[in-house]
Amino acid sequence: MAKVVGDIVIDIERCKGCEVCTTACPQDVIAMASEVNGKGYHYAMKVNGNCIGCSNCAVVCPDAVITVYRAKI
Amino acid sequence: MKELKLMKGNEAVAEAAIRAGADAYFGYPITPQSEVLEYLMAERPYERTGMVVLQAESEVAAINMVYGGAACGKKVITSSSSPGISLKMEGISYIAGAELPCVILNVVRGGPGLGTIQPSQSDYFQATKGGGHGDYRLIVLAPASVQEMADHVKLGFDLAFKYRNPVMILSDGVIGQMMEKVELFEQMPRLSDEEVAANYPWATTGKPAGVPHRIITSLELDSSKQEKHNHHLQEKYRKIQENETMYEAIQTEDAEYLIVAFGSSARISQKAIDMARAKGIKVGMIRPITLFPYPSEIINKLADQVKGILTVEMNAGQMIEDVKLAVNGKVKVEHFGRFGGMIPNPEEVVKALEQKIIGG
Amino acid sequence: MAETFDRPEIRTPENLVYSKTNVLTDNIMHYCPGCGHGTTHRLLAEVIEEMGIQSETIGIAPVGCSVLAYNYFDVDMQEAAHGRAPAVATAVKRLFPNKFVFTYQGDGDLAAIGTAETIHACNRGENMTIIFVNNGIYGMTGGQMAPTTLPGMPTSTSPYGREVATMGNPLKITELIAQLPGTYYVTRQSVHTPANVRKAKKAIRQAMENQKLNRGLSFVEVVSNCNSGWKLSPVKANKWMEDNMFPFYPLGDIKVNGELVK
């Protein structure tokens, strides 16, 4: 059976660190970085490889910083 | 086709708007200018030319409809009378700030407050010094006849689009309500949407692919940019002063005394001049046709020739300040006015001339 | 080097399922972190892109937090005086009846200073779309009481909570305008969870599509958060919104196809 895998690309310089994406992710892929971006925000980052490309994080992101890919392998 | 008609001043404005190819009128009833909207509603210009006519819920809404329409590059006109114009002032300031062309008719009635429904010229300051908040100017036209009411609509649109600036026709209850013969100019075509888009690339007509989107706004939070924008506006007003000043000089060649009056006061003063001249008083008149830009230069020049200047106004003394600025202390300048809806008669004007200028 | 969990091998155009719409400009929005304005902007921009109407759309920005909306939507935009967007949009739509016209307004703009313009544009049945973002507070000016502030809710001008006896009741303007014969579609949505975002986007799509029918005004309220004004983190604000705003401003369609939903 084909397995669905996903990947997200976070534009960390545009991220404002609101954390809304972290609660939207069913796979707990996203957490906030301990580092900050150029604006001083703790930005969203991937903390595991469990992304299924569902786009939930991207659709709740107020700043449209997340690009989502999904593939069947 | 040119046409000769007997019309009220307010009706002439309405008919002239249709003939000037206006795209829309937005207004709200108030005495003494309601005939503009009434005429348009009865005339159904949407069937004649496609012009939109809409009775708004308030003067506030009407002027903001003007903003929206003008921002689309369309020829838009509104009308009101003094209390209604006060309500429009916020919107007029936005229109001036965003540099949008439009024509606003003020058929002035006496104030302050609800005042009276009778004629007045007490909105001179409001019209010529801006009126709303911020450093801006309207181009202000002062018709003295029903003919000029019609002609100033066309002239107003021409100037409004030439400078991307709101134009106010500062009329009064006399000119708005009285009936006179008027020669109506020929119907001009309305521009198509394509022509509007081509002629006015600044307008929000729908962003074509590959070009930056257009933004119509009066907001600029960066103070250095806002200052630059203000400099640009001031430069525009300077050009308007340089190029668009209009006045009528009446019997000034041999004048020893000068009357300065606009609109219906100028008509009354014309009769007063005839009466004074019959008595041997050599008096002439400057009738400003544009109140901004003001005909300061000719008044300054005539101040070297005459012994005194009387302004005749249906207010407590407003235009006199501009006359004094123009004269710069060279000769005596006095004011004669009736106000609160009262109209001066020619005898009173002659008496004021004799008492305040000749005898004074 | 720390593990990145990247899968560069699947980042191909055919695998792309979500990216920022081109109908949003690249300007970074000035909204606070987690603010629903950004999400609502994005949904409207996505709808404009999906309908292929970027060159036929004219938007009207309000005064308030979204005053600079014109910097974010890559369509022709006008900035209206406070509360007057429905009047401005009325003229645009009357003069360009075949274009798509929207206003984007907050609660202070739409339901306080602009109530008259809102009611009358709705009642005339102007064939346009109003997007109404309701966060129960004046955000831009620093968190003052809004017409939609809940009873008891503290704001900077109701620091001990909105006292209804002296400060009046919150205005359910969306229910009010649904009563007007000029409105064709009236709905209340939110954008705080993936499911709600997807529903809100459908509603916005419907509201824009309706302009093709010429049957009246479409009105989408988005109940949203104001993290700064409410003094809560974005995630906590969304929870507060569910617990407090939604009982008073229940989500769902109020009027569909010109008929009130029973």
XYZ file of C-alpha atoms in Angstrom:
695
model
C 0.000 0.000 0.000
C 1.287 3.412 -0.912
C 2.387 5.548 1.981
C 1.644 9.288 2.039
C 4.524 11.472 3.088
C 4.663 15.195 3.371
C 7.050 18.023 3.879
C 6.694 21.623 4.823
C 8.932 24.583 4.117
C 8.680 27.383 6.670
C 9.701 30.896 5.666
C 11.229 31.547 9.061
C 11.927 35.220 8.457
C 8.198 35.885 7.871
C 7.081 33.708 10.799
C 5.757 35.668 13.791
C 5.867 32.755 16.205
C 2.126 32.713 17.000
C 2.188 28.927 17.528
C -1.241 28.404 15.959
C 0.283 25.885 13.526
C 1.630 23.771 16.377
C -1.869 23.050 17.650
C -3.225 22.466 14.156
C -0.738 19.728 13.265
C -2.147 16.200 13.823
C 1.355 14.705 13.761
C 3.024 17.075 16.226
C 5.584 17.935 13.586
C 5.952 21.605 14.507
C 7.374 23.268 17.580
C 8.906 26.633 18.235
C 12.622 27.151 17.834
C 14.618 28.288 20.821
C 16.417 30.662 18.425
C 14.730 33.816 17.119
C 14.465 35.213 13.593
C 15.451 38.691 12.426
C 12.272 40.171 13.936
C 12.945 38.515 17.277
C 10.272 35.844 17.041
C 10.763 32.221 18.028
C 9.882 30.721 14.678
C 8.115 27.485 13.822
C 10.309 24.496 12.971
C 9.975 20.805 12.227
C 10.865 18.539 15.112
C 10.182 15.146 13.518
C 9.738 13.520 10.145
C 6.096 12.530 10.559
C 4.562 15.143 8.231
C 1.744 13.762 6.081
C 1.285 16.928 4.009
C -2.243 17.593 5.312
C -1.755 21.401 5.039
C -3.501 22.107 8.350
C -0.551 24.178 9.511
C -0.546 26.237 6.339
C -4.283 26.899 6.269
C -4.293 28.330 9.796
C -1.110 30.358 9.321
C -2.082 34.049 9.339
C 1.113 35.005 7.549
C 1.136 32.403 4.784
C 4.669 31.327 5.665
C 4.231 27.572 5.168
C 4.527 25.770 1.842
C 3.324 22.170 1.814
C 4.285 19.174 -0.355
C 2.712 15.726 -0.347
C 3.685 12.592 -2.200
C 2.712 8.941 -2.332
C 5.675 6.642 -2.110
C -27.225 70.356 -30.186
C -27.157 73.637 -28.310
C -30.477 74.441 -26.721
C -32.040 77.539 -25.178
C -34.115 76.867 -22.080
C -35.701 78.648 -19.134
C -34.437 76.846 -16.045
C -33.722 77.131 -12.370
C -30.035 77.299 -11.473
C -30.241 73.945 -9.723
C -31.915 72.340 -12.737
C -29.271 73.823 -15.023
C -26.569 72.112 -12.969
C -28.394 68.796 -13.247
C -28.907 69.074 -17.000
C -25.323 70.263 -17.482
C -24.053 67.252 -15.549
C -25.838 64.915 -17.954
C -24.572 66.869 -20.960
C -21.011 67.016 -19.618
C -20.966 63.228 -19.787
C -21.004 62.731 -16.028
C -20.982 59.083 -14.981
C -22.769 59.529 -11.695
C -24.549 61.843 -9.304
C -24.801 60.955 -5.622
C -26.790 63.274 -3.384
C -29.171 63.804 -0.530
C -32.058 66.268 -0.333
C -31.606 69.585 1.425
C -33.173 72.976 0.749
C -32.387 75.026 -1.356
C -30.733 72.546 -3.727
C -33.093 69.556 -3.853
C -34.061 70.338 -7.449
C -30.731 68.910 -8.609
C -31.634 65.406 -7.446
C -35.326 65.854 -8.317
C -34.494 66.906 -11.871
C -32.106 63.998 -12.359
C -34.563 61.441 -10.982
C -37.294 62.789 -13.285
C -34.987 63.045 -16.297
C -33.751 59.407 -16.080
C -30.245 60.104 -17.365
C -29.430 56.392 -17.061
C -31.648 56.004 -20.111
C -30.179 59.017 -21.918
C -26.466 58.493 -21.324
C -26.079 55.642 -18.834
C -25.376 58.084 -15.996
C -25.975 56.651 -12.513
C -28.180 58.673 -10.147
C -28.484 57.569 -6.542
C -30.147 59.150 -3.523
C -27.811 58.281 -0.668
C -28.768 57.777 2.977
C -26.889 60.911 4.027
C -24.550 63.590 2.763
C -21.782 61.603 4.415
C -22.593 58.541 2.346
C -23.037 60.638 -0.796
C -19.581 62.215 -0.622
C -17.994 58.830 0.056
C -19.810 57.451 -2.971
C -18.211 60.345 -4.860
C -14.848 59.202 -3.479
C -15.432 55.644 -4.689
C -16.633 56.694 -8.115
C -13.901 59.286 -8.607
C -11.291 56.722 -7.564
C -12.496 54.630 -10.521
C -11.637 57.527 -12.848
C -15.311 58.300 -13.387
C -16.876 61.755 -13.707
C -18.839 62.151 -10.500
C -20.804 65.079 -9.105
C -22.699 65.763 -5.899
C -24.630 68.709 -4.547
C -25.805 69.958 -1.201
C -26.348 73.082 0.847
C -24.382 74.428 3.790
C -25.248 72.022 6.661
C -24.923 69.138 4.228
C -21.607 70.449 2.950
C -20.329 70.532 6.531
C -21.203 66.830 6.757
C -19.344 66.198 3.509
C -16.197 67.940 4.682
C -14.493 64.818 6.033
C -14.980 63.105 2.692
C -13.863 66.184 0.765
C -10.611 66.211 2.744
C -10.051 62.546 1.836
C -10.810 63.319 -1.819
C -8.310 66.202 -1.771
C -5.712 64.052 -0.006
C -6.145 61.148 -2.412
C -6.157 63.631 -5.335
C -9.442 62.617 -6.876
C -11.360 64.692 -9.412
C -14.990 65.557 -8.731
C -17.460 68.434 -8.734
C -19.316 69.483 -5.578
C -22.095 72.050 -5.726
C -22.847 74.087 -2.604
C -26.063 76.099 -2.868
C -25.296 78.142 0.212
C -27.922 78.978 2.834
C -27.507 81.078 5.950
C -25.929 79.632 9.074
C -24.494 78.829 11.497
C -26.081 75.541 12.497
C -29.366 74.722 10.862
C -29.549 78.478 10.218
C -32.067 79.343 7.565
C -33.079 78.068 4.155
C -32.600 81.541 2.676
C -29.579 82.455 0.503
C -26.196 83.365 1.922
C -22.503 83.470 1.069
C -21.363 82.588 4.557
C -19.521 79.421 3.447
C -16.782 81.430 1.707
C -14.145 80.596 4.320
C -15.143 76.939 4.370
C -14.942 76.667 0.581
C -11.804 78.672 -0.083
C -9.609 77.795 2.884
C -10.097 74.040 2.636
C -13.011 73.375 4.939
C -12.055 69.985 6.292
C -8.913 68.898 8.108
C -5.437 69.202 6.662
C -3.630 71.538 4.266
C -5.636 71.392 1.068
C -7.495 73.595 -1.354
C -10.528 73.162 -3.498
C -10.787 74.911 -6.825
C -13.769 77.167 -6.128
C -16.010 78.544 -8.879
C -18.568 81.276 -8.181
C -21.415 81.376 -10.710
C -23.434 84.601 -10.914
C -26.124 83.376 -13.302
C -28.036 80.274 -14.297
C -25.880 80.229 -17.439
C -22.756 80.025 -15.332
C -24.326 77.335 -13.148
C -24.476 75.161 -16.273
C -21.123 76.238 -17.693
C -19.284 75.766 -14.406
C -20.246 72.102 -14.326
C -18.335 71.513 -17.553
C -15.511 73.831 -16.510
C -15.450 72.166 -13.103
C -14.993 68.689 -14.564
C -12.270 69.969 -16.902
C -10.328 71.538 -14.032
C -10.967 68.598 -11.692
C -9.453 66.110 -14.141
C -6.685 68.465 -15.271
C -5.397 68.764 -11.718
C -6.893 65.655 -10.054
C -8.496 67.964 -7.535
C -12.012 68.439 -6.182
C -13.843 71.475 -7.549
C -16.541 73.277 -5.611
C -19.174 75.380 -7.297
C -20.007 77.908 -4.591
C -23.473 79.089 -5.458
C -26.242 80.364 -3.219
C -29.963 80.079 -2.772
C -30.609 82.986 -5.130
C -28.742 81.521 -8.098
C -29.948 77.999 -7.327
C -33.623 78.907 -7.176
C -34.013 81.661 -9.759
C -35.097 80.958 -13.327
C -33.194 82.397 -16.249
C -32.563 81.749 -19.864
C -29.713 79.341 -20.313
C -27.969 78.149 -23.447
C -27.166 74.513 -22.817
C -24.033 73.096 -24.370
C -24.154 70.059 -26.597
C -24.265 66.558 -25.179
C -20.765 65.208 -24.642
C -20.258 61.447 -24.765
C -19.553 59.514 -21.587
C -16.215 57.727 -21.672
C -16.344 53.957 -22.023
C -14.743 51.825 -19.296
C -11.875 51.146 -21.705
C -11.347 54.868 -22.317
C -11.406 55.564 -18.579
C -8.801 52.849 -17.982
C -6.616 54.189 -20.806
C -6.968 57.873 -19.873
C -6.522 57.511 -16.127
C -3.900 54.873 -15.330
C -4.013 55.946 -11.666
C -7.648 54.888 -11.335
C -8.829 51.622 -9.776
C -10.430 50.133 -12.852
C -9.296 46.581 -12.135
C -5.583 45.790 -12.167
C -4.433 44.619 -15.601
C -2.109 41.584 -15.567
C 1.533 42.507 -15.253
C 1.128 45.999 -13.854
C 1.306 46.976 -10.177
C -2.026 47.322 -8.413
C -3.381 50.826 -7.988
C -4.001 52.159 -4.492
C -6.212 55.160 -3.825
C -5.558 56.420 -0.318
C -4.922 59.578 1.649
C -2.964 57.675 4.313
C 0.822 57.844 4.583
C 2.197 56.930 7.992
C 5.792 57.823 7.117
C 5.927 61.520 8.015
C 8.713 62.316 5.580
C 6.606 60.861 2.753
C 3.493 62.650 4.007
C 5.431 65.916 4.007
C 6.575 65.206 0.456
C 2.970 64.541 -0.552
C 1.954 67.852 1.024
C 4.711 69.647 -0.887
C 3.373 68.067 -4.052
C -0.145 69.297 -3.231
C 1.110 72.813 -2.516
C 2.985 72.856 -5.813
C -0.228 71.823 -7.560
C -2.163 74.626 -5.852
C 0.559 77.071 -6.920
C 0.148 75.945 -10.542
C -3.604 76.348 -10.244
C -3.075 79.904 -8.952
C -0.722 80.597 -11.827
C -2.971 79.260 -14.570
C -6.620 79.213 -13.634
C -7.539 82.528 -12.038
C -10.705 83.973 -13.569
C -12.583 87.193 -12.954
C -14.793 89.697 -14.688
C -13.719 93.367 -14.693
C -16.678 95.728 -14.975
C -16.152 99.431 -15.702
C -12.756 99.457 -14.033
C -10.981 101.551 -16.723
C -11.927 104.923 -15.233
C -12.899 103.696 -11.771
C -12.055 105.802 -8.741
C -13.708 103.327 -6.438
C -13.937 99.568 -6.642
C -16.500 97.027 -5.529
C -15.425 93.403 -5.184
C -18.303 90.953 -5.124
C -19.057 87.424 -6.335
C -22.163 85.426 -7.181
C -25.514 87.021 -6.469
C -23.835 89.894 -4.567
C -22.112 90.803 -7.834
C -25.467 90.951 -9.627
C -26.837 93.286 -6.971
C -23.645 95.348 -7.059
C -23.901 95.661 -10.833
C -27.193 97.505 -10.382
C -25.625 99.571 -7.577
C -22.800 100.594 -9.920
C -25.319 101.835 -12.497
C -27.062 103.841 -9.791
C -23.794 105.289 -8.426
C -22.553 106.214 -11.886
C -25.851 108.014 -12.523
C -24.912 110.090 -9.491
C -21.455 110.761 -10.958
C -19.544 108.275 -8.768
C -16.954 106.498 -10.889
C -17.130 102.985 -9.488
C -16.184 99.710 -11.110
C -16.218 96.089 -10.026
C -14.087 93.018 -9.968
C -16.243 89.905 -9.905
C -14.081 86.914 -9.007
C -15.203 83.870 -10.996
C -12.656 81.676 -9.236
C -12.542 82.191 -5.463
C -9.614 79.823 -5.263
C -7.426 80.731 -7.031
C -8.275 84.281 -6.015
C -7.783 87.180 -8.478
C -5.379 88.965 -6.135
C -3.165 90.351 -8.871
C -5.811 92.475 -10.593
C -7.132 93.721 -7.254
C -3.599 94.661 -6.195
C -3.123 96.488 -9.496
C -6.413 98.378 -9.194
C -5.501 99.363 -5.624
C -2.949 101.713 -7.230
C -5.744 103.330 -9.252
C -8.723 103.587 -6.890
C -9.281 105.528 -3.690
C -11.074 102.780 -1.831
C -12.518 99.303 -2.142
C -15.831 97.949 -0.862
C -16.538 94.237 -0.692
C -20.189 93.332 -0.931
C -20.965 89.940 0.514
C -23.917 88.051 1.931
C -21.917 87.280 5.062
C -20.337 89.086 7.996
C -17.088 89.767 6.139
C -15.191 86.801 4.755
C -13.875 87.548 1.263
C -12.731 90.949 2.550
C -9.773 89.140 4.132
C -8.547 88.007 0.716
C -9.097 91.492 -0.707
C -7.073 93.004 2.140
C -4.290 90.494 1.522
C -4.303 91.436 -2.170
C -4.377 95.177 -1.477
C -1.686 94.885 1.175
C -2.605 98.169 2.866
C -2.438 100.361 -0.261
C -6.003 101.679 0.074
C -8.886 101.433 2.458
C -10.943 98.242 2.196
C -14.369 98.039 3.804
C -17.093 95.410 3.881
C -20.810 95.690 3.394
C -22.873 92.645 4.082
C -26.318 91.341 4.852
C -26.534 87.868 6.258
C -28.606 85.245 8.005
C -30.587 84.847 4.798
C -31.060 88.574 4.115
C -30.218 89.866 0.653
C -28.768 93.368 0.186
C -30.487 95.768 -2.178
C -28.631 98.071 -4.589
C -29.619 101.210 -2.652
C -27.946 99.835 0.467
C -24.803 99.091 -1.520
C -24.628 102.639 -2.897
C -25.188 104.025 0.591
C -22.434 101.823 2.014
C -20.102 102.958 -0.765
C -20.857 106.606 -0.003
C -20.598 106.259 3.769
C -17.792 103.726 4.224
C -15.540 104.526 1.261
C -16.222 107.957 -0.260
C -17.230 109.830 2.867
C -15.297 107.682 5.307
C 24.532 19.391 12.568
C 20.971 19.019 13.864
C 18.572 16.859 11.891
C 16.282 18.980 9.627
C 13.602 16.352 8.812
C 13.542 17.811 5.312
C 12.454 15.681 2.363
C 13.885 17.660 -0.538
C 13.135 14.754 -2.892
C 9.365 15.372 -2.703
C 9.543 19.145 -3.124
C 8.471 19.130 -6.741
C 5.784 21.206 -8.441
C 3.482 18.197 -8.867
C 3.672 17.479 -5.127
C 2.985 21.083 -4.115
C -0.293 21.155 -2.178
C -0.125 24.544 -0.516
C 1.733 27.807 -1.074
C 1.052 31.500 -0.604
C -1.330 32.859 -3.224
C 0.002 35.453 -5.660
C -3.033 37.623 -4.969
C -1.306 38.502 -1.708
C 1.666 40.798 -2.182
C 5.029 39.918 -0.636
C 4.650 42.702 1.946
C 4.865 41.367 5.481
C 1.516 42.039 7.120
C 1.647 44.371 10.112
C -0.853 42.323 12.113
C 0.092 40.931 15.508
C 1.218 37.277 15.685
C -1.739 34.916 15.313
C -4.224 37.594 14.265
C -7.178 36.342 12.252
C -6.893 39.282 9.871
C -3.934 37.631 8.169
C -5.806 34.366 7.698
C -8.936 36.136 6.473
C -6.872 38.185 3.994
C -5.287 35.009 2.748
C -8.633 33.239 2.239
C -10.106 36.145 0.296
C -6.956 36.372 -1.827
C -7.058 32.617 -2.488
C -10.705 32.876 -3.557
C -9.860 35.737 -5.930
C -7.035 33.649 -7.399
C -9.151 30.501 -7.733
C -11.989 32.435 -9.406
C -9.489 34.048 -11.788
C -10.823 37.524 -11.072
C -7.695 39.377 -9.923
C -7.962 41.916 -12.738
C -11.686 42.368 -12.223
C -11.682 42.872 -8.471
C -11.702 46.192 -6.636
C -11.385 46.160 -2.864
C -12.167 48.787 -0.260
C -10.065 48.944 2.904
C -11.491 50.418 6.111
C -10.049 52.388 8.999
C -8.887 50.232 11.876
C -6.402 47.377 12.074
C -6.955 46.491 8.430
C -6.487 50.075 7.208
C -3.379 48.946 5.335
C -5.129 45.984 3.688
C -4.421 47.711 0.386
C -0.748 46.885 0.818
C -1.492 43.162 1.003
C -4.124 42.464 -1.653
C -2.594 42.573 -5.105
C -5.766 43.970 -6.645
C -6.811 47.568 -7.230
C -7.682 48.975 -3.819
C -9.235 52.070 -2.310
C -8.883 53.187 1.292
C -12.131 54.574 2.684
C -12.859 57.003 5.495
C -13.815 55.379 8.811
C -17.054 53.455 8.384
C -17.725 54.597 4.831
C -16.480 51.592 2.895
C -19.997 50.371 1.972
C -20.810 53.800 0.483
C -17.502 53.867 -1.405
C -18.074 50.319 -2.650
C -21.642 51.155 -3.676
C -20.336 53.713 -6.148
C -17.638 51.385 -7.455
C -20.159 48.601 -8.069
C -22.751 50.924 -9.620
C -20.125 52.278 -12.004
C -18.501 48.909 -12.699
C -21.438 46.491 -12.392
C -19.475 43.633 -13.929
C -16.487 43.870 -11.601
C -16.161 42.107 -8.267
C -16.263 44.552 -5.382
C -15.566 43.829 -1.731
C -15.218 45.799 1.443
C -13.093 44.506 4.282
C -14.120 46.022 7.633
C -13.711 45.584 11.361
C -16.368 45.859 14.059
C -15.756 49.491 14.988
C -15.758 50.543 11.352
C -18.764 48.498 10.265
C -20.955 48.345 13.371
C -20.324 51.681 15.118
C -19.226 54.649 13.039
C -20.342 53.066 9.772
C -23.648 51.530 10.887
C -25.704 53.761 8.611
C -23.584 53.006 5.547
C -23.643 49.276 6.350
C -27.397 49.078 6.895
C -28.260 51.102 3.814
C -25.862 49.367 1.440
C -27.282 46.050 2.679
C -30.851 47.275 2.435
C -30.363 48.589 -1.101
C -29.092 45.145 -1.970
C -25.852 46.367 -3.474
C -24.473 43.437 -5.412
C -21.177 43.238 -3.553
C -19.396 41.394 -0.759
C -18.729 42.640 2.759
C -16.120 40.830 4.837
C -16.657 41.757 8.480
C -13.971 40.824 10.999
C -15.403 40.905 14.517
C -12.949 40.662 17.395
C -15.011 42.630 19.896
C -12.474 45.368 20.356
C -10.793 48.352 18.715
C -7.386 46.871 17.997
C -5.627 49.633 16.084
C -6.236 52.383 18.618
C -5.159 50.219 21.534
C -7.954 47.942 22.707
C -10.948 50.199 23.379
C -14.547 49.012 23.714
C -16.235 48.131 20.432
C -19.934 47.861 19.548
C -19.415 44.087 19.676
C -17.538 43.927 23.009
C -19.177 41.249 25.166
C -20.944 42.097 28.446
C -18.378 42.089 31.226
C -15.446 42.058 28.818
C -12.648 44.377 29.899
C -11.184 46.828 27.387
C -9.162 49.994 27.849
C -12.359 52.084 27.869
C -14.316 49.535 29.906
C -11.494 48.604 32.278
C -13.857 46.955 34.795
C -15.699 45.124 32.056
C -18.514 46.257 29.771
C -21.354 47.264 32.022
C -24.466 46.889 29.906
C -26.558 49.238 32.046
C -24.330 52.196 31.258
C -22.368 51.163 28.181
C -25.121 49.485 26.244
C -25.443 46.054 24.713
C -23.191 44.435 22.172
C -24.654 44.832 18.687
C -25.401 41.663 16.745
C -25.304 43.534 13.492
C -25.029 40.397 11.389
C -28.392 39.095 12.643
C -29.767 42.591 12.093
C -28.696 42.896 8.487
C -29.858 39.336 7.742
C -33.390 40.703 8.271
C -32.977 43.179 5.417
C -34.457 42.159 2.075
C -31.364 43.429 0.274
C -29.055 40.769 1.698
C -28.794 37.491 -0.205
C -26.219 35.603 1.835
C -25.278 36.219 5.463
C -22.989 33.925 7.370
C -20.756 33.876 10.447
C -17.461 32.010 10.365
C -14.136 31.779 12.147
C -10.562 31.101 11.044
C -8.906 29.655 14.135
C -8.783 25.945 13.278
C -8.112 24.131 10.007
C -11.745 22.980 9.776
C -13.084 26.491 10.428
C -10.669 27.995 7.925
C -11.882 25.603 5.247
C -15.522 26.462 5.999
C -14.776 30.185 6.063
C -13.076 29.945 2.691
C -16.138 28.224 1.201
C -18.293 31.023 2.614
C -16.067 33.725 1.142
C -16.084 31.905 -2.196
C -19.880 31.767 -2.088
C -20.058 35.467 -1.188
C -17.879 36.411 -4.166
C -19.568 33.969 -6.579
C -22.940 35.484 -5.631
C -21.944 38.733 -7.333
C -22.427 36.908 -10.631
C -26.101 36.362 -9.739
C -26.894 40.036 -9.084
C -29.322 39.121 -6.306
C -28.075 41.333 -3.506
C -25.418 41.733 -0.918
C -23.324 38.908 0.514
C -22.003 39.343 4.029
C -19.404 37.187 5.761
C -18.680 37.827 9.417
C -15.464 36.308 10.705
C -15.425 36.090 14.494
C -11.781 36.604 15.226
C -9.258 37.095 17.976
C -7.400 40.138 19.207
C -4.466 38.716 21.097
C -2.991 42.095 21.920
C -6.300 43.661 22.913
C -7.446 40.635 24.858
C -3.975 40.330 26.408
C -3.718 36.602 25.710
C -1.335 34.466 23.706
C -2.700 33.558 20.260
C -3.461 29.972 21.252
C -5.138 31.030 24.516
C -7.038 33.781 22.696
C -8.481 31.233 20.293
C -9.642 29.144 23.239
C -11.135 32.239 24.909
C -12.912 33.028 21.666
C -14.470 29.554 21.559
C -15.564 29.772 25.193
C -16.851 33.358 25.194
C -17.377 34.798 21.712
C -19.018 31.810 20.014
C -21.866 31.417 22.559
C -22.803 35.058 21.903
C -21.912 35.071 18.197
C -22.782 31.514 17.097
C -21.091 30.316 13.920
C -22.989 29.229 10.846
C -25.141 30.456 7.980
C -27.821 32.974 8.917
C -29.270 33.614 5.472
C -28.757 31.533 2.344
C -30.107 32.278 -1.130
C -32.104 35.154 0.283
C -33.860 32.942 2.868
C -33.253 33.068 6.608
C -31.902 29.764 7.939
C -34.394 28.313 10.403
